[in-house]
Coordinates of C-alpha atoms and ligand atoms in Angstrom, one line a residue:
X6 CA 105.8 -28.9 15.4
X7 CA 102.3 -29.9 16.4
X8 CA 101.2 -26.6 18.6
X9 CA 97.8 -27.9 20.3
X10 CA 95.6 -25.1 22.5
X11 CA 92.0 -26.1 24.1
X12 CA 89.5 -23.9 25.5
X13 CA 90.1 -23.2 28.8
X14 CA 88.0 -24.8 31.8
X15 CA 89.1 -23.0 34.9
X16 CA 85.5 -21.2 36.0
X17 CA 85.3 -17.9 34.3
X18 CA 88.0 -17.9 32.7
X19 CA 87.0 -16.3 29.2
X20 CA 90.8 -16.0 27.5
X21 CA 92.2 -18.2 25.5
X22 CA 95.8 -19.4 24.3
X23 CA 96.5 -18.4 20.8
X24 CA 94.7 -16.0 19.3
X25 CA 94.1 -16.5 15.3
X26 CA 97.0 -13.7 14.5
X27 CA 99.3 -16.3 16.3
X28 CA 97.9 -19.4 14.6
X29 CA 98.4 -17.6 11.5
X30 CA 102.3 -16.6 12.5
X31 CA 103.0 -20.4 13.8
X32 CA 100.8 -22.2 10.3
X33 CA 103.3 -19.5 8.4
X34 CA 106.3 -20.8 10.0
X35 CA 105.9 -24.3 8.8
X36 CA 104.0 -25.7 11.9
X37 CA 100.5 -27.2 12.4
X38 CA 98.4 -25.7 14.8
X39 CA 95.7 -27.6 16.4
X40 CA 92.8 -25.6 18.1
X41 CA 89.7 -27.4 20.2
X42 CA 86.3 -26.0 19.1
X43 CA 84.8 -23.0 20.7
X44 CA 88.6 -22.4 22.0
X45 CA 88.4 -18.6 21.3
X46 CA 84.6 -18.1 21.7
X47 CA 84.9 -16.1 25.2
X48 CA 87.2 -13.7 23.8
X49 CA 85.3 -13.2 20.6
X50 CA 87.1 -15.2 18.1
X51 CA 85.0 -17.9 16.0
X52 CA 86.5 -21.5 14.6
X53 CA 86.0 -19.9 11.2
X54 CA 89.0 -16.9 12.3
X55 CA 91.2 -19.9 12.9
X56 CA 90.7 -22.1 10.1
X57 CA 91.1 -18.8 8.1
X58 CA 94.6 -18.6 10.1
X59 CA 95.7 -22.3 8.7
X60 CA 94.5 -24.2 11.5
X61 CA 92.7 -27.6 12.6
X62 CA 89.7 -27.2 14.4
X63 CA 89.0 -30.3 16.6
X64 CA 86.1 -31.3 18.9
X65 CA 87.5 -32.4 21.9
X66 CA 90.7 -31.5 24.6
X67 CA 91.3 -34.8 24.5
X68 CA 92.2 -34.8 20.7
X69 CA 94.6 -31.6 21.4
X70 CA 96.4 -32.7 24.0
X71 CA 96.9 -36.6 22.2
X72 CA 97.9 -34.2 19.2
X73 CA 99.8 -31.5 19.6
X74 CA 104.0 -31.6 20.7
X75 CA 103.5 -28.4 22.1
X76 CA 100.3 -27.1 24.2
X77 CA 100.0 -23.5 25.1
X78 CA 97.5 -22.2 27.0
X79 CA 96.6 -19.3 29.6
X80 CA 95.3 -20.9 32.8
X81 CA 97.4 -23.8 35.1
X82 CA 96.2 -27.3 33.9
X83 CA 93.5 -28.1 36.1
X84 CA 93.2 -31.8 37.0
X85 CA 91.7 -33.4 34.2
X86 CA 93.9 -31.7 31.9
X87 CA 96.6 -32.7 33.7
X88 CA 96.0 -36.3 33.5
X89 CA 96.6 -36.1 29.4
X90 CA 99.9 -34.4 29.4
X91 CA 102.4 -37.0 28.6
X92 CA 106.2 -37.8 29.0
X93 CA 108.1 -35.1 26.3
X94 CA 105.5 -33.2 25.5
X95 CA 106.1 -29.0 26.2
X96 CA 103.3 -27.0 28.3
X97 CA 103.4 -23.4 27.7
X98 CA 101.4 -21.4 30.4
X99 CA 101.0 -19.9 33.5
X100 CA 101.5 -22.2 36.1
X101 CA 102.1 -20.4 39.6
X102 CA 103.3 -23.8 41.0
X103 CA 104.5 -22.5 44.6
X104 CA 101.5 -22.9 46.0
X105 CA 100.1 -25.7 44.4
X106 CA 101.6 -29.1 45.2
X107 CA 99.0 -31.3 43.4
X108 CA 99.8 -29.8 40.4
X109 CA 103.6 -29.6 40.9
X110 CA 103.4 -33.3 41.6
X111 CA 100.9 -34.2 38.7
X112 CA 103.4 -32.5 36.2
X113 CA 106.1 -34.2 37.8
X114 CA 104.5 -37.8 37.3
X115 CA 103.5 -36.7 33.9
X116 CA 106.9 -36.6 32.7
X117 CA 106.1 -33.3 30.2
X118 CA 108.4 -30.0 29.8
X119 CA 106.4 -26.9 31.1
X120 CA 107.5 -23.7 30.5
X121 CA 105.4 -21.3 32.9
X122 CA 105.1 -17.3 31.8
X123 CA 105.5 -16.1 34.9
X124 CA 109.1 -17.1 35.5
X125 CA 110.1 -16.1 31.7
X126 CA 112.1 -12.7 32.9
X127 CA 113.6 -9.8 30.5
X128 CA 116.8 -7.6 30.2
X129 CA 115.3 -5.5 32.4
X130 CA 114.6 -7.3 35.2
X131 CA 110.8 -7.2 34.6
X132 CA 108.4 -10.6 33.8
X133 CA 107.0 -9.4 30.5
X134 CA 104.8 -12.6 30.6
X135 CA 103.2 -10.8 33.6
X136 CA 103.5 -7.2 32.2
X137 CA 100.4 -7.3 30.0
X138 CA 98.0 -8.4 32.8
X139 CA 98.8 -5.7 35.3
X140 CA 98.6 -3.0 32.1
X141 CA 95.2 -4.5 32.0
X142 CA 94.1 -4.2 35.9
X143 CA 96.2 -1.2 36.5
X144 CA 93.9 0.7 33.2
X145 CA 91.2 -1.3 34.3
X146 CA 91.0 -0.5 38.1
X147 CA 90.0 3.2 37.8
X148 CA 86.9 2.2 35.7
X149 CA 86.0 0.0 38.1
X150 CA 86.1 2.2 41.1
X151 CA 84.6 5.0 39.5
X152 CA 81.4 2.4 38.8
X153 CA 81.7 1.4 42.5
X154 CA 81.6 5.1 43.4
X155 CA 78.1 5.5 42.0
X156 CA 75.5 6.1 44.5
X157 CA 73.1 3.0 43.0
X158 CA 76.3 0.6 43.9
X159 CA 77.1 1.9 47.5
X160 CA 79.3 4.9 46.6
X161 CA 79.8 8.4 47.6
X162 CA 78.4 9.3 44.2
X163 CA 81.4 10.9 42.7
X164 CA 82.5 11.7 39.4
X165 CA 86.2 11.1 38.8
X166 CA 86.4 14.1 36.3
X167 CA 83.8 16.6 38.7
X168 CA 82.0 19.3 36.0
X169 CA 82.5 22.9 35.6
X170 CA 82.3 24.4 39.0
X171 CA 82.2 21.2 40.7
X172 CA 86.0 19.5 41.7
X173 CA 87.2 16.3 40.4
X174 CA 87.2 12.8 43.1
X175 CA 90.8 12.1 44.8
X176 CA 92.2 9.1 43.7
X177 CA 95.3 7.5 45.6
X178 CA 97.3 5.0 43.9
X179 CA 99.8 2.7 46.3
X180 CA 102.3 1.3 44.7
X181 CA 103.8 2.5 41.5
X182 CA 105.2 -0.1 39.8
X183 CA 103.4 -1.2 36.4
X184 CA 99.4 -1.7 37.8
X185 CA 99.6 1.3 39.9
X186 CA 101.0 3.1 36.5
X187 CA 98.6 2.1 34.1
X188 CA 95.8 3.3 36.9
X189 CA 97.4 6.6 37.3
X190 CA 97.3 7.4 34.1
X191 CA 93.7 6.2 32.9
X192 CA 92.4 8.0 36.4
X193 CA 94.2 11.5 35.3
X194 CA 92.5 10.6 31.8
X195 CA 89.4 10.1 33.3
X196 CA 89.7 13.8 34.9
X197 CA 90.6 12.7 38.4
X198 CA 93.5 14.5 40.8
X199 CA 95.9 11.3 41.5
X200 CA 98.4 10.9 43.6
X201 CA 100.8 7.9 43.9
X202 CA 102.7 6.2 46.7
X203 CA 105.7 4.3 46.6
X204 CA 108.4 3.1 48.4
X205 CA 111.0 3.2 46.0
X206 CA 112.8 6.5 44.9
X207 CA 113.9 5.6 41.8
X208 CA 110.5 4.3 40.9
X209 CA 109.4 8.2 41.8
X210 CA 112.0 10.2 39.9
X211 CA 111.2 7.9 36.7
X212 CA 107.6 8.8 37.3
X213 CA 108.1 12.2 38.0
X214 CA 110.6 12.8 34.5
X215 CA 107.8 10.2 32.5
X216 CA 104.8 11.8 33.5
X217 CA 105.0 15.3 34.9
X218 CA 102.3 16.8 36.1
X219 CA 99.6 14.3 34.8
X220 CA 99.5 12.9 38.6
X221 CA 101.4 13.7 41.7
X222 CA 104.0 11.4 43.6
X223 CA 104.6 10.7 47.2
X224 CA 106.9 8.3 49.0
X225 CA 104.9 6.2 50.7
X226 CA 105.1 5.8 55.1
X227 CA 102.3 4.9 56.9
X228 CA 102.1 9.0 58.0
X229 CA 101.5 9.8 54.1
X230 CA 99.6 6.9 53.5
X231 CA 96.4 7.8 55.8
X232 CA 96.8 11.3 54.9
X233 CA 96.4 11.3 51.6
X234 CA 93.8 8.1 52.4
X235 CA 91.8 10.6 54.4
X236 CA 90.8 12.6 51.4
X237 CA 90.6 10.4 49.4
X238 CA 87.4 9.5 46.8
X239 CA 89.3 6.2 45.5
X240 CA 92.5 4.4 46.9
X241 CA 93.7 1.9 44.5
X242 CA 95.8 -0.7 46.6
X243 CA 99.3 -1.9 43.8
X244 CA 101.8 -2.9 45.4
X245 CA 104.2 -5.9 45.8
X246 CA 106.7 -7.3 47.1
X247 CA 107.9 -9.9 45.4
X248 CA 107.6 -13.6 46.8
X249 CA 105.5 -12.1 49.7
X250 CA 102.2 -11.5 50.8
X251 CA 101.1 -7.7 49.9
X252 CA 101.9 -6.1 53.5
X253 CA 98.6 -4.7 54.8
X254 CA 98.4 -0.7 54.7
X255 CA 95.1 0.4 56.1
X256 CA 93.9 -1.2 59.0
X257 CA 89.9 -2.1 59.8
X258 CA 90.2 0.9 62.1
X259 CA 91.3 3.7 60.1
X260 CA 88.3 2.7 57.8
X261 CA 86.6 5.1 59.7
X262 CA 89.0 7.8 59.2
X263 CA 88.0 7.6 55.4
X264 CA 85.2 9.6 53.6
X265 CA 82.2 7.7 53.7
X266 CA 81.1 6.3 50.4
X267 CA 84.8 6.1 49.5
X268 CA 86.3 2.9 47.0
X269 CA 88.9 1.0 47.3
X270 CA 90.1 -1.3 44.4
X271 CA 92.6 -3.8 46.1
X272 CA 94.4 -5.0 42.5
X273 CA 97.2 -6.5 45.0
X274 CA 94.3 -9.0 46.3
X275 CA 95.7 -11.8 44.2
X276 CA 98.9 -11.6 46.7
X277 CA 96.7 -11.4 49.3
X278 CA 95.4 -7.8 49.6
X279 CA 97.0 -4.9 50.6
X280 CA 94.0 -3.5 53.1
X281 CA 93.2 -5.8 56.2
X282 CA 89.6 -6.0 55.5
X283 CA 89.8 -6.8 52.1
X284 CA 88.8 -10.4 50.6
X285 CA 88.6 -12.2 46.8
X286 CA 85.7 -11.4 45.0
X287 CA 84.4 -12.5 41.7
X288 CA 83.1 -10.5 38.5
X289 CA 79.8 -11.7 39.5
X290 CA 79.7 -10.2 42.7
X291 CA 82.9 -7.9 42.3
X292 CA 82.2 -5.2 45.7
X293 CA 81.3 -5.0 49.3
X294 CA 81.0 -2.8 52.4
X295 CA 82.7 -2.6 55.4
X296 CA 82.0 0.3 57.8
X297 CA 79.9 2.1 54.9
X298 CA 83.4 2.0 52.5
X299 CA 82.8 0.1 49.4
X300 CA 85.6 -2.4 48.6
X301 CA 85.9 -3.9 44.6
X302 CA 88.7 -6.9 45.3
X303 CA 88.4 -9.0 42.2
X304 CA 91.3 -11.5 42.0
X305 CA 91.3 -12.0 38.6
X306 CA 90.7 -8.5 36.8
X307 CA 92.0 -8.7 33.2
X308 CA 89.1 -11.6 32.6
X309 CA 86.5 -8.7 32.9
X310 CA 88.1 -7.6 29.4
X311 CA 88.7 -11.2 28.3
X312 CA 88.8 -9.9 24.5
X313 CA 92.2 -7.1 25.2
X314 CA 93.7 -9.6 27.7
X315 CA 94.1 -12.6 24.9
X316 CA 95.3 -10.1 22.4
X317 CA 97.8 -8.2 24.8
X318 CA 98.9 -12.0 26.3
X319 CA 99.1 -13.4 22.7
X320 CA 101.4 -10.4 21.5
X321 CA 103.5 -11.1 24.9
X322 CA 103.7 -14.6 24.4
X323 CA 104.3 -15.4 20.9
X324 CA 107.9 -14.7 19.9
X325 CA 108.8 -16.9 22.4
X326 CA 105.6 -19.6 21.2
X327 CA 107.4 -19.3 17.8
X328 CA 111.1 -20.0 18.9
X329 CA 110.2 -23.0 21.1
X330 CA 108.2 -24.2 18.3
X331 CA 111.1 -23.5 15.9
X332 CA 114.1 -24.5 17.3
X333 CA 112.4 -27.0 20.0
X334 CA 112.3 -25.9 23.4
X335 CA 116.4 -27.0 24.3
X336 CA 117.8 -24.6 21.9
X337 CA 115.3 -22.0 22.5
X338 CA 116.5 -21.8 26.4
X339 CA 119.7 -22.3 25.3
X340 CA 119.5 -19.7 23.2
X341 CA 117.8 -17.1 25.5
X342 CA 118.3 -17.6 29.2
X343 CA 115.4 -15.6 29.7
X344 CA 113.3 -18.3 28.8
X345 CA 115.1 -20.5 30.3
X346 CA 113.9 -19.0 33.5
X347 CA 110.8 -20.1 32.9
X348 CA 111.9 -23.3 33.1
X349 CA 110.0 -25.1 35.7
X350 CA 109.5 -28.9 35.5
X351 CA 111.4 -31.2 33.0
X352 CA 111.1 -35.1 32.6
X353 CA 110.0 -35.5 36.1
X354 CA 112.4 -33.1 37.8
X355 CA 111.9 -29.6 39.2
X356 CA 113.8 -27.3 37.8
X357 CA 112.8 -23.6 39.4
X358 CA 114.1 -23.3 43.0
X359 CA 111.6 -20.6 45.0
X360 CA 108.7 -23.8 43.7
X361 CA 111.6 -26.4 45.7
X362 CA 111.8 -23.6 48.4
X363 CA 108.2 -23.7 49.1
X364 CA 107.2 -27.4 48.6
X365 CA 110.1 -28.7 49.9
X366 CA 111.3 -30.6 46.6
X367 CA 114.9 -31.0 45.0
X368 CA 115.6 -28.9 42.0
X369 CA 118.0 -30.0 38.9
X370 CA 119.4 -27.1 37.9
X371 CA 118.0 -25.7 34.7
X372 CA 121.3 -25.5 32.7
X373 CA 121.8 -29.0 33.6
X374 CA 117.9 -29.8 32.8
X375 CA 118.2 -28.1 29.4
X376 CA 121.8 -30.3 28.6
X377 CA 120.4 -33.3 29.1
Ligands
NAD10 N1 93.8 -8.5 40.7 C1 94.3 -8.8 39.5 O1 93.6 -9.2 38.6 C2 95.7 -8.5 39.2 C3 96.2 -8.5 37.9 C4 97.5 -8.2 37.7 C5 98.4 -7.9 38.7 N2 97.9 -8.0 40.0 C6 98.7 -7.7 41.2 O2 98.9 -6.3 41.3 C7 100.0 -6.1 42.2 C8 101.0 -5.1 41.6 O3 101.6 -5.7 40.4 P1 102.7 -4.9 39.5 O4 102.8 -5.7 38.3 O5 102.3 -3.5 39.4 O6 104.0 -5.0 40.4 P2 105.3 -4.1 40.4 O7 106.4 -4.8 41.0 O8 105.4 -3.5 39.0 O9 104.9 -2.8 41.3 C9 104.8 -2.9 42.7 C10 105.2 -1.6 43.2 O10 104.8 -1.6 44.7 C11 105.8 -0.8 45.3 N3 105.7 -1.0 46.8 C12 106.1 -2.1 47.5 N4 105.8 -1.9 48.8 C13 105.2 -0.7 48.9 C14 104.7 0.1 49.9 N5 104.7 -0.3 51.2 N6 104.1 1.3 49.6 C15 104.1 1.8 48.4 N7 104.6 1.1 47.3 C16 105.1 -0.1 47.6 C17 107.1 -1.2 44.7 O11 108.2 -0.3 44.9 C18 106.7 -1.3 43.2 O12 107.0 -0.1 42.5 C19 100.6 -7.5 42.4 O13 100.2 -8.0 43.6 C20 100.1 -8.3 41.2 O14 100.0 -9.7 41.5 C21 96.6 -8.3 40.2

């Protein structure tokens, strides 16, 4: 198979498709690998890694996507893009199509197969297409607020870890599902006393057997919420429900009940924010006050660390790169029904029914889709 990947153009978007460890898998699997110049450049690999992999270089996106059979990429094809997909050809990204319906209509015209990695589900119920990005904010997010909790960026001037003699800052983690994990655990690294909320009691117990003592556990009502909020030096805001907005958990009023100084870092802000007052902001302009707390509400966190994020989405993403590319993308889905669940438009039909739910368009089935 012809696997084609170009360089993103979504605005700071710094990732990038296929690393060269997966061109090399794919080239060594028989297939050609077609990579647009400067592809990898934001996360800090060169042409010359990829030609060392076995693949093509080539100077345009228009040459990849006239090219390839398959395309993988990270972002949703943005307009232009979209125009040069073609009838048969397979799109491997993320696509978030619900609510997007120029998109979901351009890929629908287009007559393509796309295969989005945020549908593609596991044994376990997770989206391990998802997984590695909210490893990335949840580790990510303490660093952040401890920077927003220096003095010279609004802070209360806190150090998560304190010094001999002097206690360490109070972090508060809603939501303990896989961000609000990886954030406990880097902010008890970083020396901080954590304690996470969450709704869900077997999500507790497991953290309580996996981790001990290295942080504390709560379940989460709106009575422990603004307690432990009340004290706190840093609330990381985690949660989700799935399908729905993030429900709001701290009200503009009880900002004033919070230590002055104090951060929040609303990870949940891509689902719309799980703090009333909080809005999207971008790496270059990442925080903001309100009522003398100092919010950090970045929407897409894993592109501050563009470099990890390809690696730990290329190690996510490429068994399943390498059986749609061996076996074509039919007997890949019919061989693993998990990625057939990522199934979302085929040959000008819609095949994933919450996207029909919200746009109001009829889905085909994806077992019929993939039979036909
Ligand atoms: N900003 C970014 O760059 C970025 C990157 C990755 C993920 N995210 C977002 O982070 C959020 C969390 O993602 P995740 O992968 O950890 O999800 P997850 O499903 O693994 O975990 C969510 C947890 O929230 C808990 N929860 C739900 N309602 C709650 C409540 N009222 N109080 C306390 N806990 C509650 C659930 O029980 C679950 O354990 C999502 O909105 C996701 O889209 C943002």
């Amino acid at each position: 198979m012809k696997i084609g990947c170009p360089k993103e153009i979504k605005p700071q978007e710094f990732r990038v498709g296929m690393t060269p460890n997966a061109a090399y898998e794919a080239v060594q699997h028989g297939h050609e690998v077609i990579i647009e110049t400067m592809a990898g450049a934001g996360a800090g690999f060169e042409d010359a890694d990829y030609v060392a992999a076995g693949a093509v270089i080539v100077d345009t996106a228009e040459e990849v996507f006239a090219t390839a059979d398959m395309i993988v990429k990270v972002k949703e094809p943005q307009a232009v893009e979209r125009k040069m997909l073609r009838e048969g050809q397979l799109l491997f990204t993320y696509l978030h199509l619900a609510p997007d319906p120029d998109q979901t209509h351009d890929l629908l015209a287009s007559g393509c197969t796309a295969i989005a990695y945020e549908t593609v589900t596991d044994n376990s119920g997770g989206l391990p297409l998802l997984a590695p990005m909210s490893e990335v904010a949840g580790r990510l997010a303490p660093q952040m607020g401890a920077w927003t909790l220096q003095k010279a960026n609004g802070g209360r001037g806190v150090l998560m870890g304190g010094v001999p003699g002097v206690g360490p800052a109070r972090v508060v983690v809603i939501g303990g599902g896989v961000v609000g994990t990886h954030a406990a655990r880097v902010a008890a690294g970083m020396g901080a006393d954590v304690t996470v909320l969450d709704r869900s009691l077997n999500r507790l117990k497991y953290l309580d057997d996996v981790f001990g003592r290295t942080f504390k556990n709560q379940y989460s009502t709106a009575g422990s919420t603004i307690e432990l909020v009340r004290q706190a030096d840093m609330v990381i805001g985690a949660v989700l429900i799935p399908g729905a907005a993030a429900p709001k958990l701290i009200s503009k009023a009880q900002l004033s009940e919070m230590k002055p100084g104090a951060a929040i870092v609303d990870v949940a802000i891509d689902q719309g924010g799980c703090f009333e007052t909080s809005r999207a902001t971008t790496h270059a302009d990442p925080i903001y006050d309100v009522d003398g707390i100092m919010h950090y509400c970045v929407a897409n966190m894993p592109g501050a660390v563009a470099r990890t994020s390809t690696i730990a989405l290329g190690n996510a993403t490429m068994p399943f790169m390498l059986a749609l590319a061996d076996k074509g993308w039919k007997q890949a889905c019919l061989d693993d029904p998990h990625l057939l669940n990522g199934l979302n438009v085929h040959a000008g039909q819609l095949t994933y029914y919450a996207v029909g739910r919200a746009l109001g368009i009829n889905v085909v089935s994806p077992t019929v889709a993939v039979k036909s």
